[in-house]
mmCIF file with all atom_site columns, C-alpha atoms in Angstrom:
data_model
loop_
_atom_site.group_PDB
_atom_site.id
_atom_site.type_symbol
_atom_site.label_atom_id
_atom_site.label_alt_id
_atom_site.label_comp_id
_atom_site.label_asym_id
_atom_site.label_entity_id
_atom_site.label_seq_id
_atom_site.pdbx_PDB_ins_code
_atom_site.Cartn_x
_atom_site.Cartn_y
_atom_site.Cartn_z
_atom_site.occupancy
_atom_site.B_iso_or_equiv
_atom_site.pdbx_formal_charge
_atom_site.auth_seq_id
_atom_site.auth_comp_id
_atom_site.auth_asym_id
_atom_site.auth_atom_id
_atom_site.pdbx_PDB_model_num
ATOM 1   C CA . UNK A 1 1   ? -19.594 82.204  -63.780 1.00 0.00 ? 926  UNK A CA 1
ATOM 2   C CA . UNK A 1 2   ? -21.935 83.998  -66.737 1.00 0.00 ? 927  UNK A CA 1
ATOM 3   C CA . UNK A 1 3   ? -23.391 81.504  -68.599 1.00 0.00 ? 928  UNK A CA 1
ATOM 4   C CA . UNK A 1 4   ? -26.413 82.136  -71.359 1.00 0.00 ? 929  UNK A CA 1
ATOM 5   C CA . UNK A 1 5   ? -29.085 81.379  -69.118 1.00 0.00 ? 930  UNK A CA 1
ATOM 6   C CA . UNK A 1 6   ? -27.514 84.184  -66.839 1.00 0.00 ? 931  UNK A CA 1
ATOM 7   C CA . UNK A 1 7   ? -25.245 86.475  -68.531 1.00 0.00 ? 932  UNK A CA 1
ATOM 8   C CA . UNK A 1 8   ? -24.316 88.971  -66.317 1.00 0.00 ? 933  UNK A CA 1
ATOM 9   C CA . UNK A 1 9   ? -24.048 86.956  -62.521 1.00 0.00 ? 934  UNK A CA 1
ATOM 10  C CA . UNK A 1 10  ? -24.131 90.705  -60.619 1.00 0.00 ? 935  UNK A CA 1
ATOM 11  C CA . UNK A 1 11  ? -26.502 93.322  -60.127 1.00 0.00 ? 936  UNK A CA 1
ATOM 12  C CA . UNK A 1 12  ? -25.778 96.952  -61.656 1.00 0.00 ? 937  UNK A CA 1
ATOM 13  C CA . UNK A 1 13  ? -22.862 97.323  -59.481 1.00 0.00 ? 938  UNK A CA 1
ATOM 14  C CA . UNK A 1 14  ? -21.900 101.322 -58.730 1.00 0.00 ? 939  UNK A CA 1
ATOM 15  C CA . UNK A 1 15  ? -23.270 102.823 -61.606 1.00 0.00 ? 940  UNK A CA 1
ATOM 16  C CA . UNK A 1 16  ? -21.271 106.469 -61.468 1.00 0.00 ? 941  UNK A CA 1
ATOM 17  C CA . UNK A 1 17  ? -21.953 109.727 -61.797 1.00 0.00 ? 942  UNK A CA 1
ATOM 18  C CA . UNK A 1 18  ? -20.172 110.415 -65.570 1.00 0.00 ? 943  UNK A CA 1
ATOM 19  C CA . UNK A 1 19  ? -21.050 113.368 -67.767 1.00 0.00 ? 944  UNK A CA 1
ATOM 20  C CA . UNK A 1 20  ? -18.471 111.687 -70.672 1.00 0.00 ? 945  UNK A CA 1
ATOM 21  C CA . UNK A 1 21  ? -15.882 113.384 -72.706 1.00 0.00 ? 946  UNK A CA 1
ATOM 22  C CA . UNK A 1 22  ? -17.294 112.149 -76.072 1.00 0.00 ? 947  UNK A CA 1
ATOM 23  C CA . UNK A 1 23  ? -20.265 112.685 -78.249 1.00 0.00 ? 948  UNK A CA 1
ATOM 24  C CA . UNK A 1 24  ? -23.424 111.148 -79.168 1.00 0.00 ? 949  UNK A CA 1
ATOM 25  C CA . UNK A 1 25  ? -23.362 109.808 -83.020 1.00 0.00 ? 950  UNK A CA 1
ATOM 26  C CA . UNK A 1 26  ? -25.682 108.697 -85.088 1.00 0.00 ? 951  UNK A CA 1
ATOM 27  C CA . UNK A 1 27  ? -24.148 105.837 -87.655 1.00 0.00 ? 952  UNK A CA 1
ATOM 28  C CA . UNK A 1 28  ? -26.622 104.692 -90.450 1.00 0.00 ? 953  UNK A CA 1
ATOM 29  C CA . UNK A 1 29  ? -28.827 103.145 -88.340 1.00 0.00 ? 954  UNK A CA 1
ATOM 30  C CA . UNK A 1 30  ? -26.785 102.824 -85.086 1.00 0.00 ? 955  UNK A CA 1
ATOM 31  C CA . UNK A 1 31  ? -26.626 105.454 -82.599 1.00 0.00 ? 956  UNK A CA 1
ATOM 32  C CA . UNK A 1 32  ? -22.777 105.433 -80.387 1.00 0.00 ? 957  UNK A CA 1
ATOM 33  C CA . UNK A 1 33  ? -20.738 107.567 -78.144 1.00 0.00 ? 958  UNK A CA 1
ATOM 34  C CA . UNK A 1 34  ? -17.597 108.517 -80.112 1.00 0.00 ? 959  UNK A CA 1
ATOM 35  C CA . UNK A 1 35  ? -14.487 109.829 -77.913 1.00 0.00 ? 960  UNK A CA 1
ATOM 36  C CA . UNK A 1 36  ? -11.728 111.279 -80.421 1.00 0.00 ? 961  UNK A CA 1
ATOM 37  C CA . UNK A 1 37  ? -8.401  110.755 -79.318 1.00 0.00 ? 962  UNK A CA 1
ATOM 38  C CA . UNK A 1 38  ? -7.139  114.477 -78.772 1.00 0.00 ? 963  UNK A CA 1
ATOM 39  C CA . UNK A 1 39  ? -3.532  112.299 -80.401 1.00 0.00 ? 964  UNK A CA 1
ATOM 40  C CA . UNK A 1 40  ? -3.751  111.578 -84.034 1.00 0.00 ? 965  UNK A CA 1
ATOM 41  C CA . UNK A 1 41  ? -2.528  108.172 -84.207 1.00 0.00 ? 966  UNK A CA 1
ATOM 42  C CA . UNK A 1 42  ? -4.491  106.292 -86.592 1.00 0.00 ? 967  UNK A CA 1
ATOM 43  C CA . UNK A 1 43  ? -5.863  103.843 -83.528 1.00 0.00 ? 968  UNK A CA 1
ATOM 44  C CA . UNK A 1 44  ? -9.204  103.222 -83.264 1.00 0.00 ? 969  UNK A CA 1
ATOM 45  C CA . UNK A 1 45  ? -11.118 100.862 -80.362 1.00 0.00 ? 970  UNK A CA 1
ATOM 46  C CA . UNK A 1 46  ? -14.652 99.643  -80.170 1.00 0.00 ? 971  UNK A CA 1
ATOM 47  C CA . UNK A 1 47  ? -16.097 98.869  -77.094 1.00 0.00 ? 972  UNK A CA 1
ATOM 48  C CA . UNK A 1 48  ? -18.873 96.960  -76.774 1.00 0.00 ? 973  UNK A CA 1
ATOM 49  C CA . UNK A 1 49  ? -21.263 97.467  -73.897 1.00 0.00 ? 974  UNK A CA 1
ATOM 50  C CA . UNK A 1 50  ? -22.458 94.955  -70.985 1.00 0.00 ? 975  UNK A CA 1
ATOM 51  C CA . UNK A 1 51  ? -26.327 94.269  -70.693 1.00 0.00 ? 976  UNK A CA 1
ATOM 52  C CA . UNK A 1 52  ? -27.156 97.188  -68.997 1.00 0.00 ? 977  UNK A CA 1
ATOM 53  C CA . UNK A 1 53  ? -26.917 99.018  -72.616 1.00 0.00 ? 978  UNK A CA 1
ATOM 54  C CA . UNK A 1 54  ? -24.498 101.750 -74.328 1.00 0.00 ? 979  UNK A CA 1
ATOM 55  C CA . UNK A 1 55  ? -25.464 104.410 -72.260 1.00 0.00 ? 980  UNK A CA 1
ATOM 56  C CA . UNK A 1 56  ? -24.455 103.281 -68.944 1.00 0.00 ? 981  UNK A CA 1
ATOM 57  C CA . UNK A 1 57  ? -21.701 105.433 -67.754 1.00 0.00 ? 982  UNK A CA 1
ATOM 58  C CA . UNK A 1 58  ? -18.973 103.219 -66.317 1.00 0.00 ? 983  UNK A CA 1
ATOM 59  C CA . UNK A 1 59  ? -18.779 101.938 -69.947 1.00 0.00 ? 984  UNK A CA 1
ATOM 60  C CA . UNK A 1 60  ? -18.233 105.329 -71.079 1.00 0.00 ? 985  UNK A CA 1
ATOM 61  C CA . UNK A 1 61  ? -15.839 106.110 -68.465 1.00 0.00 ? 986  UNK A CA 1
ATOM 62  C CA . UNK A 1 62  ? -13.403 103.294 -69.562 1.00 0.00 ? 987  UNK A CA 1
ATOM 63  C CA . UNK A 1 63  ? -14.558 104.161 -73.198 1.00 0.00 ? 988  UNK A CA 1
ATOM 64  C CA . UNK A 1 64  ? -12.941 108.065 -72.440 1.00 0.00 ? 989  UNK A CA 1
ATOM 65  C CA . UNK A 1 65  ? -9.971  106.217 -69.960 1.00 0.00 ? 990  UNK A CA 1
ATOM 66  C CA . UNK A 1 66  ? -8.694  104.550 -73.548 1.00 0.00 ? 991  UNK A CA 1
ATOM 67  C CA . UNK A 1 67  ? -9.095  107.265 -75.562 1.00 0.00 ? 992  UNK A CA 1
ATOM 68  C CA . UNK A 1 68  ? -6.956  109.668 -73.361 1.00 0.00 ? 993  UNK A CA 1
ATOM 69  C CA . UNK A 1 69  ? -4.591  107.045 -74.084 1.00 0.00 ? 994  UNK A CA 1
ATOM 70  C CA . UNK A 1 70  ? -4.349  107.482 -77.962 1.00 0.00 ? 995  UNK A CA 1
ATOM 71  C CA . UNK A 1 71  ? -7.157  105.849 -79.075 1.00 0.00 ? 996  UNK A CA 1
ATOM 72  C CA . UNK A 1 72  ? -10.099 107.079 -80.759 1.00 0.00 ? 997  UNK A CA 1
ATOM 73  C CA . UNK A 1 73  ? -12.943 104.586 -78.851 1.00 0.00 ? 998  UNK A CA 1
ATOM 74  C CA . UNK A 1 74  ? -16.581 104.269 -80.237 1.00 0.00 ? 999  UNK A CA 1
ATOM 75  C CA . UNK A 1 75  ? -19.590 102.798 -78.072 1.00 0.00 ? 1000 UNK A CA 1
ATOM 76  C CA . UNK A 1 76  ? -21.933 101.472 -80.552 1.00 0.00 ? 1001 UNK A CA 1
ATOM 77  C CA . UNK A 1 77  ? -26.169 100.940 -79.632 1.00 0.00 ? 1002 UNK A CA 1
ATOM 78  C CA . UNK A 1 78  ? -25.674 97.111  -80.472 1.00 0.00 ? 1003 UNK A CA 1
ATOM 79  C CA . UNK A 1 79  ? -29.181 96.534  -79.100 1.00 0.00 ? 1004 UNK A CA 1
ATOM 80  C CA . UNK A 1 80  ? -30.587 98.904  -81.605 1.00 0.00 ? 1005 UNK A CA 1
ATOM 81  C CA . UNK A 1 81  ? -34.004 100.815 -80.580 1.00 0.00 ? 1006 UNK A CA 1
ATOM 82  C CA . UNK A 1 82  ? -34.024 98.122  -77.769 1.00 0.00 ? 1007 UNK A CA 1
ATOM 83  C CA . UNK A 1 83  ? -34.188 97.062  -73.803 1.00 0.00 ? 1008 UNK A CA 1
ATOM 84  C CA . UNK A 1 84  ? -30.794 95.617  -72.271 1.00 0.00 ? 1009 UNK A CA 1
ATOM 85  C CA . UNK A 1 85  ? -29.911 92.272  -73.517 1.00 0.00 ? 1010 UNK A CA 1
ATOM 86  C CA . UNK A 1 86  ? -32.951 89.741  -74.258 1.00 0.00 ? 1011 UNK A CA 1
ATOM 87  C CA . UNK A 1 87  ? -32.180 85.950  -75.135 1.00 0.00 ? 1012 UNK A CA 1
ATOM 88  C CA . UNK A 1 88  ? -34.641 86.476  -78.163 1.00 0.00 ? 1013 UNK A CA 1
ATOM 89  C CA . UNK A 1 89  ? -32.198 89.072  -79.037 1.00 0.00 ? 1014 UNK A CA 1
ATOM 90  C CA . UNK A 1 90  ? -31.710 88.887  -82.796 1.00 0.00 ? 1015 UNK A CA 1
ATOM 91  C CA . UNK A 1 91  ? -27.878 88.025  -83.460 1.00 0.00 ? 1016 UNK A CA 1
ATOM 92  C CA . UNK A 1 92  ? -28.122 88.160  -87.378 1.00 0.00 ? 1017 UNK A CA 1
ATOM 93  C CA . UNK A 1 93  ? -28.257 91.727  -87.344 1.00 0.00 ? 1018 UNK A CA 1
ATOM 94  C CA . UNK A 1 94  ? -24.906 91.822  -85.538 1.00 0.00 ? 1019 UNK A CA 1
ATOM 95  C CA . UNK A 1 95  ? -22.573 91.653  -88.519 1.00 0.00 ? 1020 UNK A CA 1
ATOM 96  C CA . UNK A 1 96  ? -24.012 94.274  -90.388 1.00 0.00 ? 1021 UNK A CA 1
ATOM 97  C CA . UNK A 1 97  ? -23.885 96.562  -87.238 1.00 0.00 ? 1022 UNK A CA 1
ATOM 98  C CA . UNK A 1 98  ? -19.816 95.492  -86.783 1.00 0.00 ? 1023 UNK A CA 1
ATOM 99  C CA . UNK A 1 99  ? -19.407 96.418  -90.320 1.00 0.00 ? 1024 UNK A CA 1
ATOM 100 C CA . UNK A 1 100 ? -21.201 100.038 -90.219 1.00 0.00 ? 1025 UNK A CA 1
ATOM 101 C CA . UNK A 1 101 ? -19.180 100.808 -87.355 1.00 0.00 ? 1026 UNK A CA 1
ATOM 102 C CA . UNK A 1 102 ? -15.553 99.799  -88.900 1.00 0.00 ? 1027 UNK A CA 1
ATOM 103 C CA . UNK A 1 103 ? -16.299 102.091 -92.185 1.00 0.00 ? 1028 UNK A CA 1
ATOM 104 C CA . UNK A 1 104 ? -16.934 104.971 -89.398 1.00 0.00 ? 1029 UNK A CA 1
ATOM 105 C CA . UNK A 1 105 ? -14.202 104.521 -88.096 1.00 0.00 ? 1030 UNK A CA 1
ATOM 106 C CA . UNK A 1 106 ? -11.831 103.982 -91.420 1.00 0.00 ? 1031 UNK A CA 1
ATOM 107 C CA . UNK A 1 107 ? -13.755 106.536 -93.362 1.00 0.00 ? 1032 UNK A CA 1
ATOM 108 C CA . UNK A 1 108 ? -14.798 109.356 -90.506 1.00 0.00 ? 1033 UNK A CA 1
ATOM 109 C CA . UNK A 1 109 ? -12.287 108.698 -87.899 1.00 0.00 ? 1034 UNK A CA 1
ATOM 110 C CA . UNK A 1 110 ? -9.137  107.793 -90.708 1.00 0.00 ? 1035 UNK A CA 1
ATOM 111 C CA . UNK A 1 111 ? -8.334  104.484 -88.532 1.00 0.00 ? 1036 UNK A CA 1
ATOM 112 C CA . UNK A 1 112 ? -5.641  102.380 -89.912 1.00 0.00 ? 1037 UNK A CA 1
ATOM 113 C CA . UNK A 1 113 ? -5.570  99.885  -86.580 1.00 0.00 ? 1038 UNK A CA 1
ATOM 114 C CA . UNK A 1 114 ? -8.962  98.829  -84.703 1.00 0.00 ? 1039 UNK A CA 1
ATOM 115 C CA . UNK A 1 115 ? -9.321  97.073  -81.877 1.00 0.00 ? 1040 UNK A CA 1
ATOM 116 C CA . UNK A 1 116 ? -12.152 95.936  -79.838 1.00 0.00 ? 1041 UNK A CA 1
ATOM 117 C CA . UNK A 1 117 ? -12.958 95.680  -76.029 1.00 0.00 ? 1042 UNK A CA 1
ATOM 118 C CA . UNK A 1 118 ? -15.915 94.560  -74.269 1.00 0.00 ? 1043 UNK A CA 1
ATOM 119 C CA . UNK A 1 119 ? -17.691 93.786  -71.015 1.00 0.00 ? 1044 UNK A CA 1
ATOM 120 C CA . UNK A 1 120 ? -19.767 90.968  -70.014 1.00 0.00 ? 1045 UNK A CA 1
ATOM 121 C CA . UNK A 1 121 ? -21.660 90.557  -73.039 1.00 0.00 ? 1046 UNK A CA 1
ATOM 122 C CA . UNK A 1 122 ? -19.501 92.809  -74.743 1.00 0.00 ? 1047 UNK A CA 1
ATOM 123 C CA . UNK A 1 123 ? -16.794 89.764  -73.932 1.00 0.00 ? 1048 UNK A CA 1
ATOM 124 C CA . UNK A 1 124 ? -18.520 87.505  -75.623 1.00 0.00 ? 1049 UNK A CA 1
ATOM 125 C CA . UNK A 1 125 ? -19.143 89.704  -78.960 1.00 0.00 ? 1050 UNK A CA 1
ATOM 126 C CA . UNK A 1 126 ? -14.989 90.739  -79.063 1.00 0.00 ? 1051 UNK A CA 1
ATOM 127 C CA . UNK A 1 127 ? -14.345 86.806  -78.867 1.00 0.00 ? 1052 UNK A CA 1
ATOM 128 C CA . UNK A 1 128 ? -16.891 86.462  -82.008 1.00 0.00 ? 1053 UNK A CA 1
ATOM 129 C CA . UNK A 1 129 ? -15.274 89.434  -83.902 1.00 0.00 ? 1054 UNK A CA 1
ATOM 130 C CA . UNK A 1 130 ? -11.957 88.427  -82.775 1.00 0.00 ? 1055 UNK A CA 1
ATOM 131 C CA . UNK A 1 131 ? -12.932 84.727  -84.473 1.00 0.00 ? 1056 UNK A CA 1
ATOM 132 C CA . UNK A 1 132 ? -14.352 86.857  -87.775 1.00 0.00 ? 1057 UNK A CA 1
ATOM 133 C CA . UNK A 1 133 ? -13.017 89.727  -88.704 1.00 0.00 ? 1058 UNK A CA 1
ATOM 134 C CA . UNK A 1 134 ? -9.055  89.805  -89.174 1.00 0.00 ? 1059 UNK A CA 1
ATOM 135 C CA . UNK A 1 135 ? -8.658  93.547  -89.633 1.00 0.00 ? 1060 UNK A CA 1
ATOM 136 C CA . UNK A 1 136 ? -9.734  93.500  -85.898 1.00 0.00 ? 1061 UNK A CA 1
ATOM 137 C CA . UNK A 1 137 ? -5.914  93.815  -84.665 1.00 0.00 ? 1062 UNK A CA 1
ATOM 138 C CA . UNK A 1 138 ? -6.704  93.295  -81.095 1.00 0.00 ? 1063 UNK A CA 1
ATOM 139 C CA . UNK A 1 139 ? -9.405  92.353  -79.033 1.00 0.00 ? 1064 UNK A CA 1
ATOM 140 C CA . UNK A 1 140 ? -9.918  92.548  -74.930 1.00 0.00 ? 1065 UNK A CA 1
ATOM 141 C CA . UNK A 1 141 ? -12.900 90.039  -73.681 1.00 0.00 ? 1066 UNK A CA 1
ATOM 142 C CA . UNK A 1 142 ? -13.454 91.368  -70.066 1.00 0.00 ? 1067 UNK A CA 1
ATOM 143 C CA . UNK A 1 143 ? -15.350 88.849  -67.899 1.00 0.00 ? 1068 UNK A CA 1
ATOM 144 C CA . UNK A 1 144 ? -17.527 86.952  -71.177 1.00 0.00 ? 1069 UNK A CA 1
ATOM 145 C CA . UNK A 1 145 ? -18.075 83.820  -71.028 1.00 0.00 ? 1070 UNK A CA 1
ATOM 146 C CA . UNK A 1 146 ? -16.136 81.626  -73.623 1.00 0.00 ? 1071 UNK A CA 1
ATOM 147 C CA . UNK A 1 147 ? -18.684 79.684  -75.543 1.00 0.00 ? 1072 UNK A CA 1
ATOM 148 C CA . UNK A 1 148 ? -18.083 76.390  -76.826 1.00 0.00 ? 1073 UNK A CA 1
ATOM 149 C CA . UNK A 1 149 ? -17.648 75.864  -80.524 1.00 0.00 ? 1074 UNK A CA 1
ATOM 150 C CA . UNK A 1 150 ? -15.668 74.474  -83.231 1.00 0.00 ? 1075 UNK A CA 1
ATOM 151 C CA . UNK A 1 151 ? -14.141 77.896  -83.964 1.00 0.00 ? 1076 UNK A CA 1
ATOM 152 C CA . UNK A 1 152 ? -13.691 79.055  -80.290 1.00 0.00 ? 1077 UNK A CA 1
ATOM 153 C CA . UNK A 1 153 ? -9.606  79.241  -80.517 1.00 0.00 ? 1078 UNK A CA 1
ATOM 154 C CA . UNK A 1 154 ? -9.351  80.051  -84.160 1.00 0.00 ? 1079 UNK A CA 1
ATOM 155 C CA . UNK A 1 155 ? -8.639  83.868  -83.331 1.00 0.00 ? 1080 UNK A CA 1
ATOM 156 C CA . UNK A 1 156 ? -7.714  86.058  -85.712 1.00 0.00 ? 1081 UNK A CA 1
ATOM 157 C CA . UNK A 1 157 ? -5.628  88.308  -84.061 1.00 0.00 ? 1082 UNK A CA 1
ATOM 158 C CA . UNK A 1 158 ? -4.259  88.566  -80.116 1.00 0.00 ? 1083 UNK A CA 1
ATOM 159 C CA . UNK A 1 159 ? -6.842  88.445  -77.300 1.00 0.00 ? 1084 UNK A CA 1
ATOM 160 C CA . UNK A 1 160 ? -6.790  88.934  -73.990 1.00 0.00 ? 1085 UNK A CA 1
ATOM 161 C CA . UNK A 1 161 ? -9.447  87.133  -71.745 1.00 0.00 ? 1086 UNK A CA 1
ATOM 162 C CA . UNK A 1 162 ? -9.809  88.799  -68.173 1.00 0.00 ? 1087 UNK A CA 1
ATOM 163 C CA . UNK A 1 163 ? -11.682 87.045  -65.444 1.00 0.00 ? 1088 UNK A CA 1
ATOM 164 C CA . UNK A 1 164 ? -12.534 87.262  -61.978 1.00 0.00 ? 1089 UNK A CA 1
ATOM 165 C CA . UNK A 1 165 ? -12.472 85.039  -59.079 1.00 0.00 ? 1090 UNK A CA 1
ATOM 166 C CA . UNK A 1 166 ? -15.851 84.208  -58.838 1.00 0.00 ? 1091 UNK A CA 1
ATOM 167 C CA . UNK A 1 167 ? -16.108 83.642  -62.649 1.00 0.00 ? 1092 UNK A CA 1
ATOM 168 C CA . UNK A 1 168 ? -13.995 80.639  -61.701 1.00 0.00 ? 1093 UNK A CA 1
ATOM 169 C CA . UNK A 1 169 ? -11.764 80.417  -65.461 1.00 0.00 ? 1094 UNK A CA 1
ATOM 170 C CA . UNK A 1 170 ? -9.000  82.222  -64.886 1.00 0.00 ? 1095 UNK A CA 1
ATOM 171 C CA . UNK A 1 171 ? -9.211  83.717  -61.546 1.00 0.00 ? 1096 UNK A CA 1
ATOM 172 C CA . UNK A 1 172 ? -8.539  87.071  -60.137 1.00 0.00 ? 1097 UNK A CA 1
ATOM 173 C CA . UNK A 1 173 ? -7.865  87.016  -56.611 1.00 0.00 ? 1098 UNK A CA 1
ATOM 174 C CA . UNK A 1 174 ? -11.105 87.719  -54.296 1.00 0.00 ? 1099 UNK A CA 1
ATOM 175 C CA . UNK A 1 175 ? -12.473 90.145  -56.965 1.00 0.00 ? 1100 UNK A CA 1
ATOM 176 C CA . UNK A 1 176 ? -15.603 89.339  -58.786 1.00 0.00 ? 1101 UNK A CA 1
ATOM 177 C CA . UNK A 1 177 ? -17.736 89.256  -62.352 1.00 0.00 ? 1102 UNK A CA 1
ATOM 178 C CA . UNK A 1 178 ? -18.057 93.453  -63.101 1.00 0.00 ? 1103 UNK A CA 1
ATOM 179 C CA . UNK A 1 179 ? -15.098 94.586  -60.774 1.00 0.00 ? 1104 UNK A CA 1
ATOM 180 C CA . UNK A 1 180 ? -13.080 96.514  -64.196 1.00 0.00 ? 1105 UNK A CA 1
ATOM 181 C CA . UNK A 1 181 ? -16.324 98.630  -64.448 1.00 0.00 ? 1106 UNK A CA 1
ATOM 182 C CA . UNK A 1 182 ? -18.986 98.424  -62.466 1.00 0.00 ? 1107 UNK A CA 1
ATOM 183 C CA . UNK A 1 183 ? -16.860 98.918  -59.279 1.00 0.00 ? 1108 UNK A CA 1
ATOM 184 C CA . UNK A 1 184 ? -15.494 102.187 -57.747 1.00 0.00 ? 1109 UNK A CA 1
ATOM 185 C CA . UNK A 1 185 ? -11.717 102.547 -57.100 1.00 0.00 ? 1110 UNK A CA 1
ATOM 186 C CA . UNK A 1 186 ? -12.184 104.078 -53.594 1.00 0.00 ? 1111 UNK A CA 1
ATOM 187 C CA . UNK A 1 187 ? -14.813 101.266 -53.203 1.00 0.00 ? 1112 UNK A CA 1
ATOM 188 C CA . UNK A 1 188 ? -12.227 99.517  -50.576 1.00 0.00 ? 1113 UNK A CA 1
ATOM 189 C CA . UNK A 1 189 ? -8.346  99.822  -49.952 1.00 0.00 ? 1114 UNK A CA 1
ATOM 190 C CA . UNK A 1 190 ? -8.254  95.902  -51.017 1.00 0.00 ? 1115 UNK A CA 1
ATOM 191 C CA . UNK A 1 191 ? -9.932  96.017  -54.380 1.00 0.00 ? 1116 UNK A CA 1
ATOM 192 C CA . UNK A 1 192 ? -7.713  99.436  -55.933 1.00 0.00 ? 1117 UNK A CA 1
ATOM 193 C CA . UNK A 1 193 ? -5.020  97.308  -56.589 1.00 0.00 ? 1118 UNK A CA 1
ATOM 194 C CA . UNK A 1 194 ? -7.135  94.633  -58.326 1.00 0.00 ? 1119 UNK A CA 1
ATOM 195 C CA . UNK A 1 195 ? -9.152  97.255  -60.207 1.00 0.00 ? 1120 UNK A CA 1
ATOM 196 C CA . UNK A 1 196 ? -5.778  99.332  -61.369 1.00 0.00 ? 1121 UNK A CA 1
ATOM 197 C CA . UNK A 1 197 ? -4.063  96.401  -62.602 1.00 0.00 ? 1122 UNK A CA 1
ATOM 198 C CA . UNK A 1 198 ? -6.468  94.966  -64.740 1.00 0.00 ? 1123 UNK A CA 1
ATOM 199 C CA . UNK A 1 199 ? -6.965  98.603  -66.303 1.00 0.00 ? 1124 UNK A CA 1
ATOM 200 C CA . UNK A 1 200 ? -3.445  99.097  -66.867 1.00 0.00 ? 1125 UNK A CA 1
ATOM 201 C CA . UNK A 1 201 ? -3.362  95.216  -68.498 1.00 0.00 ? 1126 UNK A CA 1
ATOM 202 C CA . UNK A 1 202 ? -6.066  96.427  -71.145 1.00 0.00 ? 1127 UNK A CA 1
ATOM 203 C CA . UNK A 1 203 ? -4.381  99.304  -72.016 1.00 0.00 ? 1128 UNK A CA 1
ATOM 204 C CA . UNK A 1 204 ? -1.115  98.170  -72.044 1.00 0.00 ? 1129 UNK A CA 1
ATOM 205 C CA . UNK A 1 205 ? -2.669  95.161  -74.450 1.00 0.00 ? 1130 UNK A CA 1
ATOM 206 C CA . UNK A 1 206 ? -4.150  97.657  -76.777 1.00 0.00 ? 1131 UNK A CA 1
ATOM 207 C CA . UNK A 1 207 ? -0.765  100.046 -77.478 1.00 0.00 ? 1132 UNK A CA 1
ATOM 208 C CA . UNK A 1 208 ? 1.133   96.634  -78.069 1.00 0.00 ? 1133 UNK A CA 1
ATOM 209 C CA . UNK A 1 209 ? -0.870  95.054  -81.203 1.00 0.00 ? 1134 UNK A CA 1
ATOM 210 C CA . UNK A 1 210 ? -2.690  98.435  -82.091 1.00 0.00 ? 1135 UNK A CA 1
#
């Protein structure tokens, strides 16, 4: 299971070959990968990156895979001008980063429902803006740990928490920590399934409370 000593239990996994269907954007300070829905529908998703930073392109894969699904999506640098996650990475700056990219979105992008997914350590930051930020409608934690506090269940709005097998909280059969997207779906016959279903889960989540 991720913990904070090791956040991400896997290696890279199969990073793929991904031009992207969106655009580099720089936000105030923050540079992201904006996909515009090519469906006006006043939806808007965030998703937040694993360790391995806002350029790696399975994260901009599912990023694209949500917004030909109605939903503008927006990949935000949350590491700004930095390496991949660090423990001495500074979490005050956080806030102001969330709140930069929700005016993009309302102001640029004319959002009137936001929601949030994220990977790994992207998991962890929806279940913090999912505890803060109420005009967050929806949130999708995939494979973050849950971290123990005396806010931890006061969510906001609906959350989905997706897990693997070997994350050992709420188990996935035989799949483990990164298989949503760091794992191709021709990978093996066996893990398709496992890798479609989970997809299909975080999308469906996302049209019902967006």
């Amino acid at each position: 299971m991720a913990n904070e000593a090791n956040p991400c239990p896997s290696d890279i996994g199969d990073k793929i070959e991904y031009g992207g269907m969106g655009q580099e954007v720089q936000i105030e300070h923050i540079k992201t990968y904006v996909t515009r829905s090519s469906m006006d529908t006043g939806k808007a998703v965030i998703v937040v990156q694993d360790i391995f930073g806002w350029q790696m392109p399975n994260t901009r894969y599912m990023a694209d895979v949500i917004a030909g699904n109605g939903h503008t999506t927006i990949v935000p640098e949350f590491f700004v001008g930095e390496e991949p996650w660090d423990p001495a990475w500074d979490k005050s700056t956080f806030p102001e980063q969330v709140d930069a990219v929700l005016r993009y979105l309302k102001r640029q992008c004319h959002a009137q429902k936001i929601g949030i997914v994220g990977f790994c350590w992207g998991g962890i930051a929806v279940h913090h803006v999912m505890t803060t930020y109420p005009e967050v409608k929806a949130g999708v934690s995939v494979y973050g740990i849950i971290k123990e506090s005396e806010d931890v269940y006061n969510l906001k709005n609906p959350t989905l928490f997706i897990f693997a097998e070997n994350d050992a909280v709420i188990p996935l059969e035989s799949q483990s920590h990164g298989f949503v997207h760091r794992k191709r779906e021709d990978c093996s016959p066996a893990d398709k399934p496992f890798i479609e279903e989970v997809r299909r889960n975080l999308i469906e989540w996302l049209d019902k409370y967006i």
